[in-house]
């Protein structure tokens, strides 16, 4: 991580040097450029951190560690977002700089209380533990006790997350949408390039972007196997779509139709890619790894009636992301189920871009996507 940061600073220094030539006689111009790029990065981060209008505390939410961002002043009754970070169910934390900065900005711009949940991670914890942590934290977030302690408006609460965190947010929205005993419900779900299915590793976006940083196709297969507590040696089988072959007894056509991208996606996304459906695959794998067809792990497989019980949705997708079609198919299925959905597609986006909005990367699409995500929350929560 440190190394990557230094690399990015070096790169921006190099780019800077081209645009901003120094006097030719200055001592060691490269070092001066490097120093300048570092100082500029630090100043921006310090400015973002020092916004004194947000109080940050580490707490527990339903027994799960969470970082809480509370705006100081503003309205008495606040909007609230429970947030699940990305990282393949195995990496990152709400305390990481990029997520910390995102949540501070959300708290400040939205005058909302943000709770960023540190659910347990693989390989120490595997499915369904991450899901149970997300669910426990979300139930606590909606509880009268937490609402009173933090002054949350019961009618303006949202569940959100990016990537693997978007997976957890979608799964939680489905489960709690079915729970008739809840006094208070989520008003919105905001899913940022979520991962939603593990049955088809040949969607048009998996084919188009298999080699696009930062999320390569084989890496996503590894994240899935690790999350589901399965043998990592099964990756070649997954990458061959051998687990969703036509001879799989556990996969009725009614399940297959829920991720049939040839029928669900518009031609401009499908392009010329062809589905890969094997007549024969590896028998028994779905029984050996039941998580592959468990809706709590793969929310795209939920029944329409369950989707219909979920709140108004925002789904961000990026063109250069293997998970693009997971998100776009979910948009389609939610809409078909009668849910109001904003589909926010970034033609120049890549997986993870929203957390690279800040220095030293300062991604342009990262910034734009973050702004649009926050604007949607502002208008819909
Ligand atoms: C997907 O949908 C297309 C078009 O409706 C259909 O021809 C195809 O058989 C379906 N594929 C699967 C695997 O169900
Ligand atoms: C996929 O299934 C086919 C047919 O059963 C088999 O020949 C092949 O070895 C399998 N591939 C992997 C990677 O398991």
mmCIF file of C-alpha atoms and ligand atoms in Angstrom:
data_model
loop_
_atom_site.group_PDB
_atom_site.id
_atom_site.type_symbol
_atom_site.label_atom_id
_atom_site.label_comp_id
_atom_site.label_asym_id
_atom_site.label_seq_id
_atom_site.Cartn_x
_atom_site.Cartn_y
_atom_site.Cartn_z
ATOM 1 C CA UNK A 1 0.000 0.000 0.000
ATOM 2 C CA UNK A 2 2.804 2.405 1.016
ATOM 3 C CA UNK A 3 4.745 1.389 -2.090
ATOM 4 C CA UNK A 4 1.739 1.968 -4.316
ATOM 5 C CA UNK A 5 1.268 5.412 -2.787
ATOM 6 C CA UNK A 6 4.913 6.278 -3.431
ATOM 7 C CA UNK A 7 4.530 4.988 -7.002
ATOM 8 C CA UNK A 8 1.511 7.205 -7.556
ATOM 9 C CA UNK A 9 3.336 10.244 -6.149
ATOM 10 C CA UNK A 10 6.289 9.525 -8.447
ATOM 11 C CA UNK A 11 3.943 9.261 -11.396
ATOM 12 C CA UNK A 12 2.141 12.486 -10.659
ATOM 13 C CA UNK A 13 5.524 14.137 -10.168
ATOM 14 C CA UNK A 14 6.564 12.888 -13.608
ATOM 15 C CA UNK A 15 3.363 14.178 -15.198
ATOM 16 C CA UNK A 16 3.772 17.474 -13.376
ATOM 17 C CA UNK A 17 7.316 17.870 -14.609
ATOM 18 C CA UNK A 18 6.175 17.746 -18.226
ATOM 19 C CA UNK A 19 3.622 20.509 -17.680
ATOM 20 C CA UNK A 20 5.538 22.691 -15.292
ATOM 21 C CA UNK A 21 9.186 23.019 -16.334
ATOM 22 C CA UNK A 22 11.393 24.507 -13.634
ATOM 23 C CA UNK A 23 14.249 26.915 -14.198
ATOM 24 C CA UNK A 24 16.932 24.813 -15.817
ATOM 25 C CA UNK A 25 19.515 25.884 -13.263
ATOM 26 C CA UNK A 26 17.571 24.865 -10.150
ATOM 27 C CA UNK A 27 19.298 22.213 -8.054
ATOM 28 C CA UNK A 28 17.994 18.622 -8.535
ATOM 29 C CA UNK A 29 14.690 19.439 -10.316
ATOM 30 C CA UNK A 30 13.354 15.863 -10.035
ATOM 31 C CA UNK A 31 13.668 15.859 -6.275
ATOM 32 C CA UNK A 32 11.994 19.237 -6.095
ATOM 33 C CA UNK A 33 9.100 17.936 -8.253
ATOM 34 C CA UNK A 34 8.755 14.873 -6.087
ATOM 35 C CA UNK A 35 8.713 16.971 -2.949
ATOM 36 C CA UNK A 36 6.137 19.279 -4.470
ATOM 37 C CA UNK A 37 3.824 16.408 -5.462
ATOM 38 C CA UNK A 38 4.075 14.975 -1.943
ATOM 39 C CA UNK A 39 3.330 18.288 -0.294
ATOM 40 C CA UNK A 40 0.327 18.912 -2.562
ATOM 41 C CA UNK A 41 -1.052 15.428 -1.710
ATOM 42 C CA UNK A 42 -0.548 15.888 2.007
ATOM 43 C CA UNK A 43 -2.118 19.318 2.058
ATOM 44 C CA UNK A 44 -5.235 17.991 0.306
ATOM 45 C CA UNK A 45 -5.547 15.065 2.700
ATOM 46 C CA UNK A 46 -4.992 17.258 5.752
ATOM 47 C CA UNK A 47 -7.661 19.664 4.482
ATOM 48 C CA UNK A 48 -10.108 16.780 3.997
ATOM 49 C CA UNK A 49 -9.325 15.440 7.477
ATOM 50 C CA UNK A 50 -9.508 18.696 9.306
ATOM 51 C CA UNK A 51 -13.105 19.464 8.421
ATOM 52 C CA UNK A 52 -14.012 20.010 12.040
ATOM 53 C CA UNK A 53 -17.718 19.761 11.254
ATOM 54 C CA UNK A 54 -17.662 15.938 11.557
ATOM 55 C CA UNK A 55 -17.067 13.989 14.770
ATOM 56 C CA UNK A 56 -15.516 10.563 14.197
ATOM 57 C CA UNK A 57 -15.698 7.775 16.790
ATOM 58 C CA UNK A 58 -15.052 4.028 16.756
ATOM 59 C CA UNK A 59 -17.936 2.087 18.230
ATOM 60 C CA UNK A 60 -19.907 -1.162 18.032
ATOM 61 C CA UNK A 61 -23.043 -1.605 15.957
ATOM 62 C CA UNK A 62 -24.932 -4.791 16.820
ATOM 63 C CA UNK A 63 -21.691 -6.125 18.283
ATOM 64 C CA UNK A 64 -19.775 -5.384 15.057
ATOM 65 C CA UNK A 65 -17.010 -2.736 15.028
ATOM 66 C CA UNK A 66 -18.040 0.398 13.156
ATOM 67 C CA UNK A 67 -16.646 3.875 12.577
ATOM 68 C CA UNK A 68 -19.292 6.527 13.132
ATOM 69 C CA UNK A 69 -19.226 9.910 11.371
ATOM 70 C CA UNK A 70 -21.510 12.517 12.948
ATOM 71 C CA UNK A 71 -21.959 16.025 11.607
ATOM 72 C CA UNK A 72 -21.679 18.679 14.298
ATOM 73 C CA UNK A 73 -24.601 21.113 14.210
ATOM 74 C CA UNK A 74 -27.067 21.030 11.340
ATOM 75 C CA UNK A 75 -30.517 19.494 11.622
ATOM 76 C CA UNK A 76 -31.547 17.868 14.887
ATOM 77 C CA UNK A 77 -32.890 14.744 13.208
ATOM 78 C CA UNK A 78 -30.312 13.338 10.769
ATOM 79 C CA UNK A 79 -30.440 11.143 7.721
ATOM 80 C CA UNK A 80 -28.368 7.975 8.133
ATOM 81 C CA UNK A 81 -26.341 5.584 5.979
ATOM 82 C CA UNK A 82 -24.926 2.232 7.075
ATOM 83 C CA UNK A 83 -21.956 1.555 4.777
ATOM 84 C CA UNK A 84 -20.090 -1.645 3.870
ATOM 85 C CA UNK A 85 -16.630 -1.219 2.338
ATOM 86 C CA UNK A 86 -15.367 -3.269 -0.610
ATOM 87 C CA UNK A 87 -12.343 -5.560 -0.842
ATOM 88 C CA UNK A 88 -13.528 -9.003 -1.950
ATOM 89 C CA UNK A 89 -14.884 -9.842 1.549
ATOM 90 C CA UNK A 90 -11.220 -10.227 2.500
ATOM 91 C CA UNK A 91 -9.491 -6.837 2.396
ATOM 92 C CA UNK A 92 -9.778 -3.217 3.555
ATOM 93 C CA UNK A 93 -11.563 -1.546 6.472
ATOM 94 C CA UNK A 94 -13.815 1.388 7.210
ATOM 95 C CA UNK A 95 -10.798 2.919 8.961
ATOM 96 C CA UNK A 96 -8.767 2.900 5.743
ATOM 97 C CA UNK A 97 -7.947 6.386 4.537
ATOM 98 C CA UNK A 98 -9.997 6.229 1.315
ATOM 99 C CA UNK A 99 -13.143 4.967 3.080
ATOM 100 C CA UNK A 100 -12.617 7.303 6.009
ATOM 101 C CA UNK A 101 -12.426 10.282 3.627
ATOM 102 C CA UNK A 102 -15.480 9.108 1.658
ATOM 103 C CA UNK A 103 -17.584 8.808 4.811
ATOM 104 C CA UNK A 104 -16.430 12.171 6.192
ATOM 105 C CA UNK A 105 -17.479 13.785 2.931
ATOM 106 C CA UNK A 106 -20.843 11.994 2.965
ATOM 107 C CA UNK A 107 -21.478 13.068 6.557
ATOM 108 C CA UNK A 108 -20.559 16.670 5.791
ATOM 109 C CA UNK A 109 -22.269 17.077 2.395
ATOM 110 C CA UNK A 110 -25.452 15.247 3.408
ATOM 111 C CA UNK A 111 -25.674 16.394 7.042
ATOM 112 C CA UNK A 112 -26.089 12.660 7.717
ATOM 113 C CA UNK A 113 -24.755 10.140 10.241
ATOM 114 C CA UNK A 114 -22.624 7.541 8.442
ATOM 115 C CA UNK A 115 -21.757 4.215 10.070
ATOM 116 C CA UNK A 116 -18.973 2.354 8.274
ATOM 117 C CA UNK A 117 -19.030 -1.290 9.348
ATOM 118 C CA UNK A 118 -15.937 -3.445 9.867
ATOM 119 C CA UNK A 119 -17.492 -6.862 9.277
ATOM 120 C CA UNK A 120 -15.167 -9.856 9.727
ATOM 121 C CA UNK A 121 -12.967 -10.747 6.761
ATOM 122 C CA UNK A 122 -11.866 -13.882 4.919
ATOM 123 C CA UNK A 123 -10.016 -16.126 5.278
ATOM 124 C CA UNK A 124 -10.517 -16.014 9.095
ATOM 125 C CA UNK A 125 -14.261 -15.582 8.588
ATOM 126 C CA UNK A 126 -16.187 -17.031 5.646
ATOM 127 C CA UNK A 127 -19.778 -16.923 4.391
ATOM 128 C CA UNK A 128 -22.243 -16.554 6.013
ATOM 129 C CA UNK A 129 -20.281 -14.716 8.746
ATOM 130 C CA UNK A 130 -19.682 -11.509 6.749
ATOM 131 C CA UNK A 131 -23.371 -11.547 5.829
ATOM 132 C CA UNK A 132 -24.439 -12.123 9.454
ATOM 133 C CA UNK A 133 -22.229 -9.241 10.611
ATOM 134 C CA UNK A 134 -23.736 -6.963 7.965
ATOM 135 C CA UNK A 135 -27.235 -8.033 8.984
ATOM 136 C CA UNK A 136 -26.590 -7.599 12.725
ATOM 137 C CA UNK A 137 -25.109 -4.134 12.162
ATOM 138 C CA UNK A 138 -28.043 -3.136 9.943
ATOM 139 C CA UNK A 139 -30.657 -4.349 12.426
ATOM 140 C CA UNK A 140 -28.911 -2.378 15.166
ATOM 141 C CA UNK A 141 -28.752 0.671 12.869
ATOM 142 C CA UNK A 142 -32.549 0.553 12.478
ATOM 143 C CA UNK A 143 -33.172 -0.102 16.191
ATOM 144 C CA UNK A 144 -34.847 2.465 18.444
ATOM 145 C CA UNK A 145 -31.813 2.508 20.730
ATOM 146 C CA UNK A 146 -29.315 3.494 18.015
ATOM 147 C CA UNK A 147 -31.744 5.898 16.351
ATOM 148 C CA UNK A 148 -32.250 7.717 19.631
ATOM 149 C CA UNK A 149 -28.571 7.750 20.560
ATOM 150 C CA UNK A 150 -27.542 9.290 17.218
ATOM 151 C CA UNK A 151 -30.671 11.311 16.445
ATOM 152 C CA UNK A 152 -31.500 9.361 13.273
ATOM 153 C CA UNK A 153 -34.611 10.173 11.252
ATOM 154 C CA UNK A 154 -36.479 6.826 11.036
ATOM 155 C CA UNK A 155 -37.835 7.706 7.595
ATOM 156 C CA UNK A 156 -34.511 8.591 6.019
ATOM 157 C CA UNK A 157 -32.177 5.619 6.435
ATOM 158 C CA UNK A 158 -30.118 3.949 3.718
ATOM 159 C CA UNK A 159 -28.020 0.803 3.327
ATOM 160 C CA UNK A 160 -25.036 1.140 1.019
ATOM 161 C CA UNK A 161 -21.708 -0.336 0.002
ATOM 162 C CA UNK A 162 -19.256 -0.812 -2.846
ATOM 163 C CA UNK A 163 -18.091 -3.986 -4.571
ATOM 164 C CA UNK A 164 -18.210 -6.823 -1.997
ATOM 165 C CA UNK A 165 -19.799 -4.284 0.356
ATOM 166 C CA UNK A 166 -22.458 -3.654 -2.314
ATOM 167 C CA UNK A 167 -23.088 -7.396 -2.268
ATOM 168 C CA UNK A 168 -23.647 -7.278 1.504
ATOM 169 C CA UNK A 169 -25.858 -4.185 1.214
ATOM 170 C CA UNK A 170 -28.049 -5.837 -1.453
ATOM 171 C CA UNK A 171 -28.345 -9.045 0.593
ATOM 172 C CA UNK A 172 -29.275 -7.083 3.726
ATOM 173 C CA UNK A 173 -31.877 -5.031 1.815
ATOM 174 C CA UNK A 174 -33.498 -8.277 0.628
ATOM 175 C CA UNK A 175 -33.546 -9.933 4.057
ATOM 176 C CA UNK A 176 -34.844 -6.882 5.918
ATOM 177 C CA UNK A 177 -37.367 -6.161 3.162
ATOM 178 C CA UNK A 178 -38.972 -9.513 4.073
ATOM 179 C CA UNK A 179 -38.981 -8.904 7.823
ATOM 180 C CA UNK A 180 -42.486 -7.913 8.855
ATOM 181 C CA UNK A 181 -41.457 -7.402 12.487
ATOM 182 C CA UNK A 182 -39.364 -4.300 11.779
ATOM 183 C CA UNK A 183 -40.643 -1.024 13.146
ATOM 184 C CA UNK A 184 -38.445 1.010 10.807
ATOM 185 C CA UNK A 185 -37.276 0.179 7.285
ATOM 186 C CA UNK A 186 -34.632 1.377 4.886
ATOM 187 C CA UNK A 187 -35.823 4.090 2.564
ATOM 188 C CA UNK A 188 -33.058 3.444 0.047
ATOM 189 C CA UNK A 189 -30.303 1.057 -1.055
ATOM 190 C CA UNK A 190 -27.247 2.485 -2.836
ATOM 191 C CA UNK A 191 -25.077 -0.151 -4.520
ATOM 192 C CA UNK A 192 -21.738 0.871 -5.993
ATOM 193 C CA UNK A 193 -20.359 -1.568 -8.618
ATOM 194 C CA UNK A 194 -21.714 -4.490 -6.568
ATOM 195 C CA UNK A 195 -20.745 -8.156 -7.021
ATOM 196 C CA UNK A 196 -23.982 -10.140 -7.220
ATOM 197 C CA UNK A 197 -23.478 -13.579 -8.765
ATOM 198 C CA UNK A 198 -20.900 -16.365 -9.128
ATOM 199 C CA UNK A 199 -22.553 -18.653 -11.675
ATOM 200 C CA UNK A 200 -21.438 -16.977 -14.904
ATOM 201 C CA UNK A 201 -17.826 -15.907 -15.360
ATOM 202 C CA UNK A 202 -18.512 -15.269 -19.065
ATOM 203 C CA UNK A 203 -20.959 -12.365 -18.872
ATOM 204 C CA UNK A 204 -20.176 -9.833 -21.589
ATOM 205 C CA UNK A 205 -18.420 -7.650 -18.999
ATOM 206 C CA UNK A 206 -16.325 -10.574 -17.694
ATOM 207 C CA UNK A 207 -15.305 -11.243 -21.303
ATOM 208 C CA UNK A 208 -14.685 -7.619 -22.230
ATOM 209 C CA UNK A 209 -12.755 -6.675 -19.079
ATOM 210 C CA UNK A 210 -11.050 -9.899 -18.053
ATOM 211 C CA UNK A 211 -7.672 -8.204 -18.158
ATOM 212 C CA UNK A 212 -8.590 -4.685 -16.998
ATOM 213 C CA UNK A 213 -7.105 -3.408 -13.701
ATOM 214 C CA UNK A 214 -7.785 -3.448 -10.846
ATOM 215 C CA UNK A 215 -10.151 -6.424 -10.717
ATOM 216 C CA UNK A 216 -9.007 -9.235 -12.985
ATOM 217 C CA UNK A 217 -11.337 -12.129 -13.786
ATOM 218 C CA UNK A 218 -9.275 -14.858 -12.010
ATOM 219 C CA UNK A 219 -8.959 -12.640 -8.925
ATOM 220 C CA UNK A 220 -12.757 -12.369 -8.682
ATOM 221 C CA UNK A 221 -13.029 -16.180 -8.871
ATOM 222 C CA UNK A 222 -10.497 -16.442 -6.017
ATOM 223 C CA UNK A 223 -12.394 -13.896 -3.915
ATOM 224 C CA UNK A 224 -15.601 -15.907 -4.399
ATOM 225 C CA UNK A 225 -14.038 -19.244 -3.441
ATOM 226 C CA UNK A 226 -12.389 -17.714 -0.403
ATOM 227 C CA UNK A 227 -15.648 -16.033 0.687
ATOM 228 C CA UNK A 228 -17.580 -19.272 0.292
ATOM 229 C CA UNK A 229 -14.957 -21.222 2.246
ATOM 230 C CA UNK A 230 -14.264 -23.435 -0.772
ATOM 231 C CA UNK A 231 -11.082 -25.003 -2.122
ATOM 232 C CA UNK A 232 -9.125 -22.308 -4.024
ATOM 233 C CA UNK A 233 -8.109 -25.068 -6.429
ATOM 234 C CA UNK A 234 -11.634 -24.873 -7.897
ATOM 235 C CA UNK A 235 -10.835 -21.583 -9.660
ATOM 236 C CA UNK A 236 -10.139 -23.126 -13.137
ATOM 237 C CA UNK A 237 -13.491 -24.902 -12.924
ATOM 238 C CA UNK A 238 -15.329 -21.672 -12.129
ATOM 239 C CA UNK A 239 -13.439 -19.832 -14.857
ATOM 240 C CA UNK A 240 -14.567 -22.528 -17.320
ATOM 241 C CA UNK A 241 -18.232 -22.093 -16.262
ATOM 242 C CA UNK A 242 -18.178 -25.811 -15.429
ATOM 243 C CA UNK A 243 -20.305 -25.150 -12.357
ATOM 244 C CA UNK A 244 -23.231 -23.799 -14.392
ATOM 245 C CA UNK A 245 -23.163 -26.417 -17.164
ATOM 246 C CA UNK A 246 -26.475 -27.740 -18.435
ATOM 247 C CA UNK A 247 -25.955 -31.106 -16.694
ATOM 248 C CA UNK A 248 -25.958 -29.506 -13.200
ATOM 249 C CA UNK A 249 -28.896 -31.054 -11.383
ATOM 250 C CA UNK A 250 -29.085 -28.161 -8.872
ATOM 251 C CA UNK A 251 -29.602 -25.471 -11.474
ATOM 252 C CA UNK A 252 -33.142 -25.291 -12.873
ATOM 253 C CA UNK A 253 -33.819 -23.043 -15.872
ATOM 254 C CA UNK A 254 -35.836 -20.759 -13.609
ATOM 255 C CA UNK A 255 -32.579 -19.937 -11.749
ATOM 256 C CA UNK A 256 -30.567 -19.615 -14.972
ATOM 257 C CA UNK A 257 -33.021 -17.087 -16.350
ATOM 258 C CA UNK A 258 -32.184 -14.708 -13.466
ATOM 259 C CA UNK A 259 -28.718 -14.149 -14.874
ATOM 260 C CA UNK A 260 -29.361 -14.568 -18.573
ATOM 261 C CA UNK A 261 -27.517 -11.488 -19.803
ATOM 262 C CA UNK A 262 -28.282 -12.201 -23.453
ATOM 263 C CA UNK A 263 -31.937 -11.534 -22.729
ATOM 264 C CA UNK A 264 -31.500 -8.890 -20.019
ATOM 265 C CA UNK A 265 -28.862 -6.501 -21.366
ATOM 266 C CA UNK A 266 -29.198 -4.016 -24.225
ATOM 267 C CA UNK A 267 -27.165 -4.673 -27.399
ATOM 268 C CA UNK A 268 -24.775 -1.775 -26.691
ATOM 269 C CA UNK A 269 -23.519 -3.614 -23.601
ATOM 270 C CA UNK A 270 -23.610 -7.175 -24.984
ATOM 271 C CA UNK A 271 -21.696 -6.100 -28.098
ATOM 272 C CA UNK A 272 -20.563 -9.195 -30.025
ATOM 273 C CA UNK A 273 -19.896 -11.357 -26.986
ATOM 274 C CA UNK A 274 -21.451 -14.824 -26.914
ATOM 275 C CA UNK A 275 -22.614 -16.690 -23.818
ATOM 276 C CA UNK A 276 -20.563 -19.707 -22.724
ATOM 277 C CA UNK A 277 -22.906 -22.476 -21.598
ATOM 278 C CA UNK A 278 -21.321 -25.917 -21.335
ATOM 279 C CA UNK A 279 -23.375 -29.029 -22.023
ATOM 280 C CA UNK A 280 -21.170 -30.988 -19.619
ATOM 281 C CA UNK A 281 -19.309 -29.615 -16.637
ATOM 282 C CA UNK A 282 -18.144 -30.797 -13.245
ATOM 283 C CA UNK A 283 -20.931 -32.727 -11.527
ATOM 284 C CA UNK A 284 -21.453 -32.277 -7.800
ATOM 285 C CA UNK A 285 -19.718 -28.916 -7.481
ATOM 286 C CA UNK A 286 -22.893 -27.002 -6.595
ATOM 287 C CA UNK A 287 -23.619 -29.465 -3.792
ATOM 288 C CA UNK A 288 -20.017 -29.198 -2.576
ATOM 289 C CA UNK A 289 -20.114 -25.360 -2.625
ATOM 290 C CA UNK A 290 -23.738 -24.518 -1.779
ATOM 291 C CA UNK A 291 -22.924 -20.818 -1.420
ATOM 292 C CA UNK A 292 -22.715 -20.528 -5.211
ATOM 293 C CA UNK A 293 -26.508 -20.740 -5.427
ATOM 294 C CA UNK A 294 -27.338 -19.189 -2.029
ATOM 295 C CA UNK A 295 -29.215 -15.900 -2.526
ATOM 296 C CA UNK A 296 -27.622 -14.464 0.628
ATOM 297 C CA UNK A 297 -24.264 -14.719 -1.178
ATOM 298 C CA UNK A 298 -25.577 -14.039 -4.686
ATOM 299 C CA UNK A 299 -28.439 -11.507 -4.405
ATOM 300 C CA UNK A 300 -29.048 -11.533 -8.172
ATOM 301 C CA UNK A 301 -30.632 -14.979 -7.711
ATOM 302 C CA UNK A 302 -33.451 -13.693 -5.477
ATOM 303 C CA UNK A 303 -37.076 -14.219 -6.468
ATOM 304 C CA UNK A 304 -38.967 -11.272 -7.942
ATOM 305 C CA UNK A 305 -41.223 -11.176 -4.866
ATOM 306 C CA UNK A 306 -38.170 -10.655 -2.629
ATOM 307 C CA UNK A 307 -36.773 -7.940 -4.902
ATOM 308 C CA UNK A 308 -40.162 -6.218 -4.811
ATOM 309 C CA UNK A 309 -39.806 -5.869 -1.028
ATOM 310 C CA UNK A 310 -36.547 -3.891 -1.288
ATOM 311 C CA UNK A 311 -36.371 -0.085 -1.164
ATOM 312 C CA UNK A 312 -35.746 2.437 -3.927
ATOM 313 C CA UNK A 313 -32.339 1.743 -5.443
ATOM 314 C CA UNK A 314 -29.238 3.381 -6.873
ATOM 315 C CA UNK A 315 -26.865 1.107 -8.802
ATOM 316 C CA UNK A 316 -23.523 2.435 -10.034
ATOM 317 C CA UNK A 317 -21.821 0.485 -12.815
ATOM 318 C CA UNK A 318 -18.579 1.062 -14.719
ATOM 319 C CA UNK A 319 -17.965 0.127 -18.340
ATOM 320 C CA UNK A 320 -14.476 -1.229 -17.638
ATOM 321 C CA UNK A 321 -15.387 -3.607 -14.837
ATOM 322 C CA UNK A 322 -15.930 -7.384 -14.905
ATOM 323 C CA UNK A 323 -18.854 -6.766 -12.515
ATOM 324 C CA UNK A 324 -20.643 -4.304 -14.818
ATOM 325 C CA UNK A 325 -23.225 -6.882 -15.943
ATOM 326 C CA UNK A 326 -23.880 -8.085 -12.380
ATOM 327 C CA UNK A 327 -25.041 -4.535 -11.641
ATOM 328 C CA UNK A 328 -26.914 -4.001 -14.922
ATOM 329 C CA UNK A 329 -28.797 -7.291 -14.588
ATOM 330 C CA UNK A 330 -29.765 -6.317 -11.040
ATOM 331 C CA UNK A 331 -31.072 -2.981 -12.312
ATOM 332 C CA UNK A 332 -33.211 -4.852 -14.828
ATOM 333 C CA UNK A 333 -34.501 -7.392 -12.307
ATOM 334 C CA UNK A 334 -35.307 -4.728 -9.692
ATOM 335 C CA UNK A 335 -37.199 -2.666 -12.286
ATOM 336 C CA UNK A 336 -39.123 -5.732 -13.491
ATOM 337 C CA UNK A 337 -40.082 -6.318 -9.848
ATOM 338 C CA UNK A 338 -41.476 -2.769 -9.638
ATOM 339 C CA UNK A 339 -38.661 -1.113 -7.668
ATOM 340 C CA UNK A 340 -37.732 2.473 -8.550
ATOM 341 C CA UNK A 341 -34.096 2.320 -9.746
ATOM 342 C CA UNK A 342 -31.494 4.885 -10.783
ATOM 343 C CA UNK A 343 -28.943 3.201 -13.032
ATOM 344 C CA UNK A 344 -25.785 5.321 -12.952
ATOM 345 C CA UNK A 345 -23.403 4.018 -15.605
ATOM 346 C CA UNK A 346 -19.939 5.498 -16.098
ATOM 347 C CA UNK A 347 -18.715 5.011 -19.656
ATOM 348 C CA UNK A 348 -15.127 5.724 -18.631
ATOM 349 C CA UNK A 349 -15.286 4.091 -15.181
ATOM 350 C CA UNK A 350 -13.241 1.195 -13.845
ATOM 351 C CA UNK A 351 -13.842 -1.089 -10.876
ATOM 352 C CA UNK A 352 -13.143 0.661 -7.585
ATOM 353 C CA UNK A 353 -12.849 4.152 -9.113
ATOM 354 C CA UNK A 354 -14.933 5.878 -6.428
ATOM 355 C CA UNK A 355 -12.387 5.204 -3.687
ATOM 356 C CA UNK A 356 -9.584 6.684 -5.799
ATOM 357 C CA UNK A 357 -11.108 10.158 -5.804
ATOM 358 C CA UNK A 358 -8.560 11.448 -3.293
ATOM 359 C CA UNK A 359 -4.806 12.029 -3.546
ATOM 360 C CA UNK A 360 -2.413 10.662 -4.521
ATOM 361 C CA UNK A 361 -4.454 9.044 -7.356
ATOM 362 C CA UNK A 362 -7.083 11.788 -7.645
ATOM 363 C CA UNK A 363 -8.997 9.898 -10.338
ATOM 364 C CA UNK A 364 -11.244 12.150 -12.407
ATOM 365 C CA UNK A 365 -13.969 9.524 -12.890
ATOM 366 C CA UNK A 366 -13.502 8.665 -9.215
ATOM 367 C CA UNK A 367 -14.409 12.192 -8.254
ATOM 368 C CA UNK A 368 -17.330 12.376 -10.694
ATOM 369 C CA UNK A 369 -18.733 9.040 -9.541
ATOM 370 C CA UNK A 370 -18.444 10.058 -5.883
ATOM 371 C CA UNK A 371 -20.204 13.349 -6.587
ATOM 372 C CA UNK A 372 -23.052 11.607 -8.421
ATOM 373 C CA UNK A 373 -23.420 8.972 -5.692
ATOM 374 C CA UNK A 374 -23.640 11.651 -3.007
ATOM 375 C CA UNK A 375 -26.023 13.754 -5.124
ATOM 376 C CA UNK A 376 -28.369 10.781 -5.517
ATOM 377 C CA UNK A 377 -28.359 10.255 -1.758
ATOM 378 C CA UNK A 378 -29.058 13.938 -1.244
ATOM 379 C CA UNK A 379 -32.057 13.830 -3.583
ATOM 380 C CA UNK A 380 -33.467 10.453 -2.575
ATOM 381 C CA UNK A 381 -32.850 10.048 1.122
HETATM 382 C C1 LIG B 1 -31.299 -16.763 -22.467
HETATM 383 O O1 LIG B 1 -32.271 -16.027 -23.171
HETATM 384 C C2 LIG B 1 -32.202 -16.228 -24.569
HETATM 385 C C3 LIG B 1 -33.151 -15.227 -25.228
HETATM 386 O O2 LIG B 1 -34.410 -15.205 -24.595
HETATM 387 C C4 LIG B 1 -32.552 -17.698 -24.873
HETATM 388 O O3 LIG B 1 -32.494 -17.934 -26.260
HETATM 389 C C5 LIG B 1 -31.528 -18.579 -24.156
HETATM 390 O O4 LIG B 1 -31.866 -19.947 -24.309
HETATM 391 C C6 LIG B 1 -31.465 -18.260 -22.683
HETATM 392 N N1 LIG B 1 -30.322 -18.939 -22.108
HETATM 393 C C7 LIG B 1 -30.392 -19.684 -20.997
HETATM 394 C C8 LIG B 1 -29.125 -20.309 -20.560
HETATM 395 O O5 LIG B 1 -31.426 -19.846 -20.376
HETATM 396 C C1 LIG B 2 -14.939 -28.986 -17.256
HETATM 397 O O1 LIG B 2 -15.800 -30.056 -17.572
HETATM 398 C C2 LIG B 2 -15.342 -30.855 -18.644
HETATM 399 C C3 LIG B 2 -16.437 -31.867 -18.966
HETATM 400 O O2 LIG B 2 -16.799 -32.609 -17.836
HETATM 401 C C4 LIG B 2 -14.019 -31.519 -18.257
HETATM 402 O O3 LIG B 2 -13.520 -32.284 -19.332
HETATM 403 C C5 LIG B 2 -13.001 -30.429 -17.890
HETATM 404 O O4 LIG B 2 -11.822 -31.015 -17.431
HETATM 405 C C6 LIG B 2 -13.572 -29.521 -16.826
HETATM 406 N N1 LIG B 2 -12.666 -28.390 -16.615
HETATM 407 C C7 LIG B 2 -12.176 -28.062 -15.399
HETATM 408 C C8 LIG B 2 -11.233 -26.915 -15.377
HETATM 409 O O5 LIG B 2 -12.498 -28.631 -14.371
#
